[in-house]
Amino acid sequence: MKEILYESTRGGARNVTASQAILQGLAPDGGLFVPMTMPHLDDGFFAQMSGKPYQEIAFAVSRLFLSDYSDEELWDCVNNAYDSKFDTEEIVPVAKVGEKTYFLELFHGATIAFKDMALSILPHFLTRAARKNNVNEDVVILTATSGDTGKAAMAGFADVPGTRIIVFYPKGGVSIVQERQMITQTGDNTAVVAIHGNFDNAQTGVKKMFEDRALKDRLKASGFVFSSANSINVGRLVPQVAYYVYGYSKLVADGVIKNGDPIDIVVPTGNFGNILAAHYAKLIGTPVDKLVCASNKNKVLYDFFNTGVYDKNREFYLTSSPSMDILISSNLERLIFEVADRDAAKTAELMKQLVTGGQYEITDKMRENLSDFETGFATEEQMSSVIAQTFNDEHYLMDTHTGVAAYVSREYEKRQDPVKPILLASTASPFKFAKSVMGAIDPVYREVDDFELLDRMVALTGHPRPAAMKDIENAPILHDRECNVEEMEATVCSILGLK
Ligand SMILES: *Cc1c(COP(=O)(O)O)cnc(C)c1O
């Protein structure tokens, strides 16, 4: 096996092992860790892997990128992650919708959205990374959440030995369903705190604790060390590469394509992590032609791909695909580094411009290197119409984020001749965004209460309620902590029982 080492996109760290990159999350210079050389799937990989279960492919892909983990460690991680937490043995089913489009259903995990794919395995990567690097303390994950990520992270870390997780959310700033999902979370190592403030206060408070040296020393004295489950962690990127490799192998196994035939991939995009993983899948040897980046009304990426200018100085819209309501797509930095021919100084300079002036422009040469990418966006009306139409025509119900991708995919397809099979990342269960999804089919549903709507959805689709949505009305409430913004640190100390 070739050893893969990591470097920072801003030049401040090189020759970092995979387990170190996972422990550190962000590089010390504020850059993102990227592989110094891209690994490659063996010749004949897809011929060998055709028809193999999800776990085999997740293992094979992890092994390429995380070369300082032993096979035994990686199998432990994979088997602990992709198990009965998922509501289907397939883990990632592929559904044919329409003539040539295949939905890669990434929402069968604990919180019925695609972040479960990475957050169910990250805790296991982290605990083994700690052991390998002689970190004997328990790893404490601190997260601020605007609703979804906190729950997905807790579900991943719950009862994982050697870890603790503490989630802060803004009281009154998340939906009723989201709050209920968090405060009913089981697991002795989980804690949830509602803060009297907004999401920014929560995030700033968490960041301050990460940077507080005195607190770090106090933690260490009590046997704890902080880490982050942030979406820029290499340990979240690698598991996402695996499902695109799996999707391709599944299309081969099902006879949709012959081994070696190219496909296109369409991804509903926010922070650019998911589509970057699709790009990495291509770089390691999956036969992919175009990567189509789908945005909602916050179309900062659409404009970037069309003009070469990234400009976050614009109006921010709240849409019904909230996980894509993002104006700074952090993971784009990895692509910028690559299209700058791995020029760290150039990347650092552009990222500095983004902080100081809110925008940057890439060179013509860099734009030429973006030729793998296509782009599109969907308005609320366009997204809703595609959800309704697909349900009426094919009885397939998709969520709002997936709806954005489906609209963009349809428009993209019109420009293609011939049309290749399209793998479309389906990032959430429609049950998670019931109000908008049902409202798209018939506006009368907009008046129905959130919990009752789930029952209506079961009746309409014939699908049972996903486990994540079962009994949330009645599940016991296990967390009732609240605090003011200034008390966040004291709350963490009290939860951990620090002296
Ligand atoms: C996070 C999320 C996205 C966006 O993914 P990125 O990796 O941030 O681009 C899309 N859909 C859903 C449902 C999400 O939770």
PDB file of C-alpha atoms in Angstrom, residues 49-252:
ATOM      1  CA  MET A  49     -16.201  -5.160  -6.538  1.00  0.00           C
ATOM      2  CA  SER A  50     -19.310  -5.467  -8.667  1.00  0.00           C
ATOM      3  CA  GLY A  51     -22.164  -6.661  -6.461  1.00  0.00           C
ATOM      4  CA  LYS A  52     -20.163  -6.399  -3.223  1.00  0.00           C
ATOM      5  CA  PRO A  53     -21.908  -4.981  -0.141  1.00  0.00           C
ATOM      6  CA  TYR A  54     -21.541  -1.359   0.891  1.00  0.00           C
ATOM      7  CA  GLN A  55     -19.134  -2.156   3.726  1.00  0.00           C
ATOM      8  CA  GLU A  56     -16.580  -3.728   1.359  1.00  0.00           C
ATOM      9  CA  ILE A  57     -16.401  -0.589  -0.723  1.00  0.00           C
ATOM     10  CA  ALA A  58     -16.326   1.733   2.285  1.00  0.00           C
ATOM     11  CA  PHE A  59     -13.402  -0.317   3.583  1.00  0.00           C
ATOM     12  CA  ALA A  60     -11.536  -0.294   0.259  1.00  0.00           C
ATOM     13  CA  VAL A  61     -11.890   3.466  -0.182  1.00  0.00           C
ATOM     14  CA  SER A  62     -10.974   4.261   3.438  1.00  0.00           C
ATOM     15  CA  ARG A  63      -7.897   2.077   3.081  1.00  0.00           C
ATOM     16  CA  LEU A  64      -6.679   4.134   0.123  1.00  0.00           C
ATOM     17  CA  PHE A  65      -6.862   7.454   1.960  1.00  0.00           C
ATOM     18  CA  LEU A  66      -6.200   6.459   5.585  1.00  0.00           C
ATOM     19  CA  SER A  67      -3.027   4.540   5.003  1.00  0.00           C
ATOM     20  CA  ASP A  68      -1.713   4.702   8.585  1.00  0.00           C
ATOM     21  CA  TYR A  69      -4.713   2.705   9.861  1.00  0.00           C
ATOM     22  CA  SER A  70      -4.412  -1.096   9.883  1.00  0.00           C
ATOM     23  CA  ASP A  71      -6.930  -3.191   7.963  1.00  0.00           C
ATOM     24  CA  GLU A  72      -8.256  -4.475  11.249  1.00  0.00           C
ATOM     25  CA  GLU A  73      -8.826  -0.957  12.552  1.00  0.00           C
ATOM     26  CA  LEU A  74     -10.592   0.084   9.374  1.00  0.00           C
ATOM     27  CA  TRP A  75     -12.859  -2.958   9.391  1.00  0.00           C
ATOM     28  CA  ASP A  76     -13.762  -2.156  13.008  1.00  0.00           C
ATOM     29  CA  CYS A  77     -14.654   1.402  12.006  1.00  0.00           C
ATOM     30  CA  VAL A  78     -16.711   0.308   8.994  1.00  0.00           C
ATOM     31  CA  ASN A  79     -18.581  -2.424  10.857  1.00  0.00           C
ATOM     32  CA  ASN A  80     -19.389  -0.152  13.783  1.00  0.00           C
ATOM     33  CA  ALA A  81     -20.669   2.569  11.447  1.00  0.00           C
ATOM     34  CA  TYR A  82     -22.723   0.863   8.759  1.00  0.00           C
ATOM     35  CA  ASP A  83     -24.893  -1.468  10.808  1.00  0.00           C
ATOM     36  CA  SER A  84     -28.464  -1.611  12.074  1.00  0.00           C
ATOM     37  CA  LYS A  85     -28.457   2.159  12.673  1.00  0.00           C
ATOM     38  CA  PHE A  86     -29.420   2.168   8.995  1.00  0.00           C
ATOM     39  CA  ASP A  87     -32.955   1.206   8.096  1.00  0.00           C
ATOM     40  CA  THR A  88     -31.873  -0.930   5.143  1.00  0.00           C
ATOM     41  CA  GLU A  89     -29.198  -3.583   4.779  1.00  0.00           C
ATOM     42  CA  GLU A  90     -28.174  -2.016   1.492  1.00  0.00           C
ATOM     43  CA  ILE A  91     -27.107   1.099   3.473  1.00  0.00           C
ATOM     44  CA  VAL A  92     -27.260   3.197   0.278  1.00  0.00           C
ATOM     45  CA  PRO A  93     -30.053   2.071  -2.076  1.00  0.00           C
ATOM     46  CA  VAL A  94     -30.020   3.356  -5.658  1.00  0.00           C
ATOM     47  CA  ALA A  95     -33.478   4.208  -7.044  1.00  0.00           C
ATOM     48  CA  LYS A  96     -34.242   4.670 -10.730  1.00  0.00           C
ATOM     49  CA  VAL A  97     -36.360   7.768 -11.257  1.00  0.00           C
ATOM     50  CA  GLY A  98     -37.243   8.649 -14.837  1.00  0.00           C
ATOM     51  CA  GLU A  99     -35.348   7.456 -17.898  1.00  0.00           C
ATOM     52  CA  LYS A 100     -31.713   7.859 -17.017  1.00  0.00           C
ATOM     53  CA  THR A 101     -31.499   9.224 -13.481  1.00  0.00           C
ATOM     54  CA  TYR A 102     -30.480   7.155 -10.489  1.00  0.00           C
ATOM     55  CA  PHE A 103     -31.013   8.546  -6.997  1.00  0.00           C
ATOM     56  CA  LEU A 104     -28.233   7.616  -4.596  1.00  0.00           C
ATOM     57  CA  GLU A 105     -30.260   7.518  -1.382  1.00  0.00           C
ATOM     58  CA  LEU A 106     -27.919   8.758   1.322  1.00  0.00           C
ATOM     59  CA  PHE A 107     -30.621   9.188   3.949  1.00  0.00           C
ATOM     60  CA  HIS A 108     -31.147   5.794   5.533  1.00  0.00           C
ATOM     61  CA  GLY A 109     -29.100   6.477   8.677  1.00  0.00           C
ATOM     62  CA  ALA A 110     -29.994   7.603  12.189  1.00  0.00           C
ATOM     63  CA  THR A 111     -31.111  11.149  11.342  1.00  0.00           C
ATOM     64  CA  ILE A 112     -32.319  10.462   7.795  1.00  0.00           C
ATOM     65  CA  ALA A 113     -29.918  12.841   6.056  1.00  0.00           C
ATOM     66  CA  PHE A 114     -26.621  12.294   4.280  1.00  0.00           C
ATOM     67  CA  LYS A 115     -24.454  13.657   7.114  1.00  0.00           C
ATOM     68  CA  ASP A 116     -25.085  10.332   8.870  1.00  0.00           C
ATOM     69  CA  MET A 117     -22.900   8.648   6.242  1.00  0.00           C
ATOM     70  CA  ALA A 118     -19.796  10.414   7.562  1.00  0.00           C
ATOM     71  CA  LEU A 119     -20.835  11.077  11.150  1.00  0.00           C
ATOM     72  CA  SER A 120     -21.480   7.414  11.877  1.00  0.00           C
ATOM     73  CA  ILE A 121     -17.887   6.500  11.080  1.00  0.00           C
ATOM     74  CA  LEU A 122     -15.982   9.625  12.170  1.00  0.00           C
ATOM     75  CA  PRO A 123     -16.164   8.795  15.916  1.00  0.00           C
ATOM     76  CA  HIS A 124     -14.483   5.462  15.204  1.00  0.00           C
ATOM     77  CA  PHE A 125     -11.794   7.042  13.031  1.00  0.00           C
ATOM     78  CA  LEU A 126     -11.206   9.561  15.822  1.00  0.00           C
ATOM     79  CA  THR A 127     -10.903   7.162  18.732  1.00  0.00           C
ATOM     80  CA  ARG A 128      -8.475   4.986  16.781  1.00  0.00           C
ATOM     81  CA  ALA A 129      -6.521   8.080  15.723  1.00  0.00           C
ATOM     82  CA  ALA A 130      -6.222   9.066  19.382  1.00  0.00           C
ATOM     83  CA  ARG A 131      -4.926   5.622  20.323  1.00  0.00           C
ATOM     84  CA  LYS A 132      -2.408   5.551  17.447  1.00  0.00           C
ATOM     85  CA  ASN A 133      -1.007   8.921  18.424  1.00  0.00           C
ATOM     86  CA  ASN A 134      -0.770   8.042  22.116  1.00  0.00           C
ATOM     87  CA  VAL A 135      -3.504  10.442  23.085  1.00  0.00           C
ATOM     88  CA  ASN A 136      -4.843   8.788  26.219  1.00  0.00           C
ATOM     89  CA  GLU A 137      -7.448  11.383  27.095  1.00  0.00           C
ATOM     90  CA  ASP A 138     -11.123  11.000  26.242  1.00  0.00           C
ATOM     91  CA  VAL A 139     -12.016  13.000  23.156  1.00  0.00           C
ATOM     92  CA  VAL A 140     -14.605  15.731  23.797  1.00  0.00           C
ATOM     93  CA  ILE A 141     -16.546  16.926  20.766  1.00  0.00           C
ATOM     94  CA  LEU A 142     -18.050  20.405  21.052  1.00  0.00           C
ATOM     95  CA  THR A 143     -20.564  21.439  18.411  1.00  0.00           C
ATOM     96  CA  ALA A 144     -22.792  24.427  17.814  1.00  0.00           C
ATOM     97  CA  THR A 145     -25.793  23.551  15.697  1.00  0.00           C
ATOM     98  CA  SER A 146     -28.573  25.321  13.882  1.00  0.00           C
ATOM     99  CA  GLY A 147     -30.555  22.086  14.051  1.00  0.00           C
ATOM    100  CA  ASP A 148     -29.398  19.139  11.976  1.00  0.00           C
ATOM    101  CA  THR A 149     -25.676  18.612  12.396  1.00  0.00           C
ATOM    102  CA  GLY A 150     -25.859  18.492  16.203  1.00  0.00           C
ATOM    103  CA  LYS A 151     -28.321  15.633  16.151  1.00  0.00           C
ATOM    104  CA  ALA A 152     -26.399  13.730  13.469  1.00  0.00           C
ATOM    105  CA  ALA A 153     -23.139  14.153  15.419  1.00  0.00           C
ATOM    106  CA  MET A 154     -24.760  12.977  18.675  1.00  0.00           C
ATOM    107  CA  ALA A 155     -26.277   9.962  16.956  1.00  0.00           C
ATOM    108  CA  GLY A 156     -22.805   9.090  15.661  1.00  0.00           C
ATOM    109  CA  PHE A 157     -20.972   9.576  18.951  1.00  0.00           C
ATOM    110  CA  ALA A 158     -23.614   8.191  21.333  1.00  0.00           C
ATOM    111  CA  ASP A 159     -22.094   5.427  23.469  1.00  0.00           C
ATOM    112  CA  VAL A 160     -18.793   5.352  21.554  1.00  0.00           C
ATOM    113  CA  PRO A 161     -16.247   4.544  24.302  1.00  0.00           C
ATOM    114  CA  GLY A 162     -13.562   7.175  24.828  1.00  0.00           C
ATOM    115  CA  THR A 163     -15.724  10.045  23.547  1.00  0.00           C
ATOM    116  CA  ARG A 164     -18.024  12.721  24.969  1.00  0.00           C
ATOM    117  CA  ILE A 165     -20.174  15.048  22.911  1.00  0.00           C
ATOM    118  CA  ILE A 166     -21.687  18.368  23.939  1.00  0.00           C
ATOM    119  CA  VAL A 167     -24.072  20.184  21.595  1.00  0.00           C
ATOM    120  CA  PHE A 168     -25.195  23.806  21.909  1.00  0.00           C
ATOM    121  CA  TYR A 169     -28.268  25.036  20.061  1.00  0.00           C
ATOM    122  CA  PRO A 170     -30.079  28.390  20.101  1.00  0.00           C
ATOM    123  CA  LYS A 171     -33.215  28.183  22.257  1.00  0.00           C
ATOM    124  CA  GLY A 172     -36.133  29.053  19.992  1.00  0.00           C
ATOM    125  CA  GLY A 173     -33.862  29.001  16.945  1.00  0.00           C
ATOM    126  CA  VAL A 174     -34.497  25.443  15.764  1.00  0.00           C
ATOM    127  CA  SER A 175     -37.720  23.745  14.678  1.00  0.00           C
ATOM    128  CA  ILE A 176     -39.919  21.898  17.183  1.00  0.00           C
ATOM    129  CA  VAL A 177     -39.067  18.574  15.559  1.00  0.00           C
ATOM    130  CA  GLN A 178     -35.329  19.328  15.588  1.00  0.00           C
ATOM    131  CA  GLU A 179     -35.401  20.332  19.254  1.00  0.00           C
ATOM    132  CA  ARG A 180     -37.365  17.221  20.177  1.00  0.00           C
ATOM    133  CA  GLN A 181     -34.902  15.023  18.306  1.00  0.00           C
ATOM    134  CA  MET A 182     -31.993  16.519  20.238  1.00  0.00           C
ATOM    135  CA  ILE A 183     -33.430  16.552  23.750  1.00  0.00           C
ATOM    136  CA  THR A 184     -34.540  12.934  23.482  1.00  0.00           C
ATOM    137  CA  GLN A 185     -31.036  11.763  22.478  1.00  0.00           C
ATOM    138  CA  THR A 186     -29.879   8.705  24.404  1.00  0.00           C
ATOM    139  CA  GLY A 187     -26.271   7.847  25.334  1.00  0.00           C
ATOM    140  CA  ASP A 188     -24.512   8.546  28.648  1.00  0.00           C
ATOM    141  CA  ASN A 189     -21.766  10.444  26.833  1.00  0.00           C
ATOM    142  CA  THR A 190     -24.117  12.951  25.168  1.00  0.00           C
ATOM    143  CA  ALA A 191     -25.166  16.365  26.451  1.00  0.00           C
ATOM    144  CA  VAL A 192     -27.404  19.004  24.886  1.00  0.00           C
ATOM    145  CA  VAL A 193     -27.566  22.627  25.992  1.00  0.00           C
ATOM    146  CA  ALA A 194     -30.027  25.296  24.836  1.00  0.00           C
ATOM    147  CA  ILE A 195     -28.373  28.708  24.936  1.00  0.00           C
ATOM    148  CA  HIS A 196     -30.153  32.006  25.381  1.00  0.00           C
ATOM    149  CA  GLY A 197     -28.811  33.492  22.175  1.00  0.00           C
ATOM    150  CA  ASN A 198     -28.663  32.817  18.442  1.00  0.00           C
ATOM    151  CA  PHE A 199     -26.658  30.353  16.373  1.00  0.00           C
ATOM    152  CA  ASP A 200     -23.787  32.825  15.902  1.00  0.00           C
ATOM    153  CA  ASN A 201     -23.478  33.204  19.689  1.00  0.00           C
ATOM    154  CA  ALA A 202     -23.331  29.426  20.026  1.00  0.00           C
ATOM    155  CA  GLN A 203     -20.702  29.080  17.312  1.00  0.00           C
ATOM    156  CA  THR A 204     -18.576  31.928  18.655  1.00  0.00           C
ATOM    157  CA  GLY A 205     -18.763  30.470  22.166  1.00  0.00           C
ATOM    158  CA  VAL A 206     -17.602  27.068  20.953  1.00  0.00           C
ATOM    159  CA  LYS A 207     -14.768  28.588  18.937  1.00  0.00           C
ATOM    160  CA  LYS A 208     -13.614  30.551  21.983  1.00  0.00           C
ATOM    161  CA  MET A 209     -13.423  27.386  24.066  1.00  0.00           C
ATOM    162  CA  PHE A 210     -11.373  25.639  21.368  1.00  0.00           C
ATOM    163  CA  GLU A 211      -8.838  28.475  21.445  1.00  0.00           C
ATOM    164  CA  ASP A 212      -8.674  28.827  25.248  1.00  0.00           C
ATOM    165  CA  ARG A 213      -5.301  27.493  26.450  1.00  0.00           C
ATOM    166  CA  ALA A 214      -6.169  27.599  30.144  1.00  0.00           C
ATOM    167  CA  LEU A 215      -9.300  25.558  29.524  1.00  0.00           C
ATOM    168  CA  LYS A 216      -7.280  23.100  27.465  1.00  0.00           C
ATOM    169  CA  ASP A 217      -4.910  22.567  30.412  1.00  0.00           C
ATOM    170  CA  ARG A 218      -7.805  22.097  32.824  1.00  0.00           C
ATOM    171  CA  LEU A 219      -9.299  19.504  30.487  1.00  0.00           C
ATOM    172  CA  LYS A 220      -6.023  17.658  30.186  1.00  0.00           C
ATOM    173  CA  ALA A 221      -5.649  17.529  33.957  1.00  0.00           C
ATOM    174  CA  SER A 222      -9.003  15.763  34.109  1.00  0.00           C
ATOM    175  CA  GLY A 223      -8.236  13.410  31.215  1.00  0.00           C
ATOM    176  CA  PHE A 224      -9.991  15.156  28.324  1.00  0.00           C
ATOM    177  CA  VAL A 225      -8.979  16.677  24.993  1.00  0.00           C
ATOM    178  CA  PHE A 226     -11.138  18.714  22.583  1.00  0.00           C
ATOM    179  CA  SER A 227     -11.715  17.717  18.982  1.00  0.00           C
ATOM    180  CA  SER A 228     -14.106  18.775  16.251  1.00  0.00           C
ATOM    181  CA  ALA A 229     -16.550  16.930  14.040  1.00  0.00           C
ATOM    182  CA  ASN A 230     -16.614  19.819  11.589  1.00  0.00           C
ATOM    183  CA  SER A 231     -17.428  19.125   7.942  1.00  0.00           C
ATOM    184  CA  ILE A 232     -13.919  20.053   6.790  1.00  0.00           C
ATOM    185  CA  ASN A 233     -12.411  17.095   8.684  1.00  0.00           C
ATOM    186  CA  VAL A 234     -10.705  14.565   6.381  1.00  0.00           C
ATOM    187  CA  GLY A 235     -12.549  11.922   8.395  1.00  0.00           C
ATOM    188  CA  ARG A 236     -15.807  13.255   7.010  1.00  0.00           C
ATOM    189  CA  LEU A 237     -14.614  13.625   3.430  1.00  0.00           C
ATOM    190  CA  VAL A 238     -13.313  10.081   2.916  1.00  0.00           C
ATOM    191  CA  PRO A 239     -16.566   8.239   3.809  1.00  0.00           C
ATOM    192  CA  GLN A 240     -18.353  10.471   1.317  1.00  0.00           C
ATOM    193  CA  VAL A 241     -16.008   9.431  -1.492  1.00  0.00           C
ATOM    194  CA  ALA A 242     -16.965   5.826  -0.745  1.00  0.00           C
ATOM    195  CA  TYR A 243     -20.640   6.182  -1.605  1.00  0.00           C
ATOM    196  CA  TYR A 244     -19.929   7.556  -5.083  1.00  0.00           C
ATOM    197  CA  VAL A 245     -17.610   4.636  -5.759  1.00  0.00           C
ATOM    198  CA  TYR A 246     -20.358   2.352  -4.448  1.00  0.00           C
ATOM    199  CA  GLY A 247     -22.989   4.088  -6.631  1.00  0.00           C
ATOM    200  CA  TYR A 248     -20.918   3.461  -9.744  1.00  0.00           C
ATOM    201  CA  SER A 249     -20.263  -0.167  -8.851  1.00  0.00           C
ATOM    202  CA  LYS A 250     -23.979  -0.648  -8.207  1.00  0.00           C
ATOM    203  CA  LEU A 251     -24.886   0.705 -11.665  1.00  0.00           C
ATOM    204  CA  VAL A 252     -22.410  -1.775 -13.154  1.00  0.00           C
TER     205      VAL A 252
END
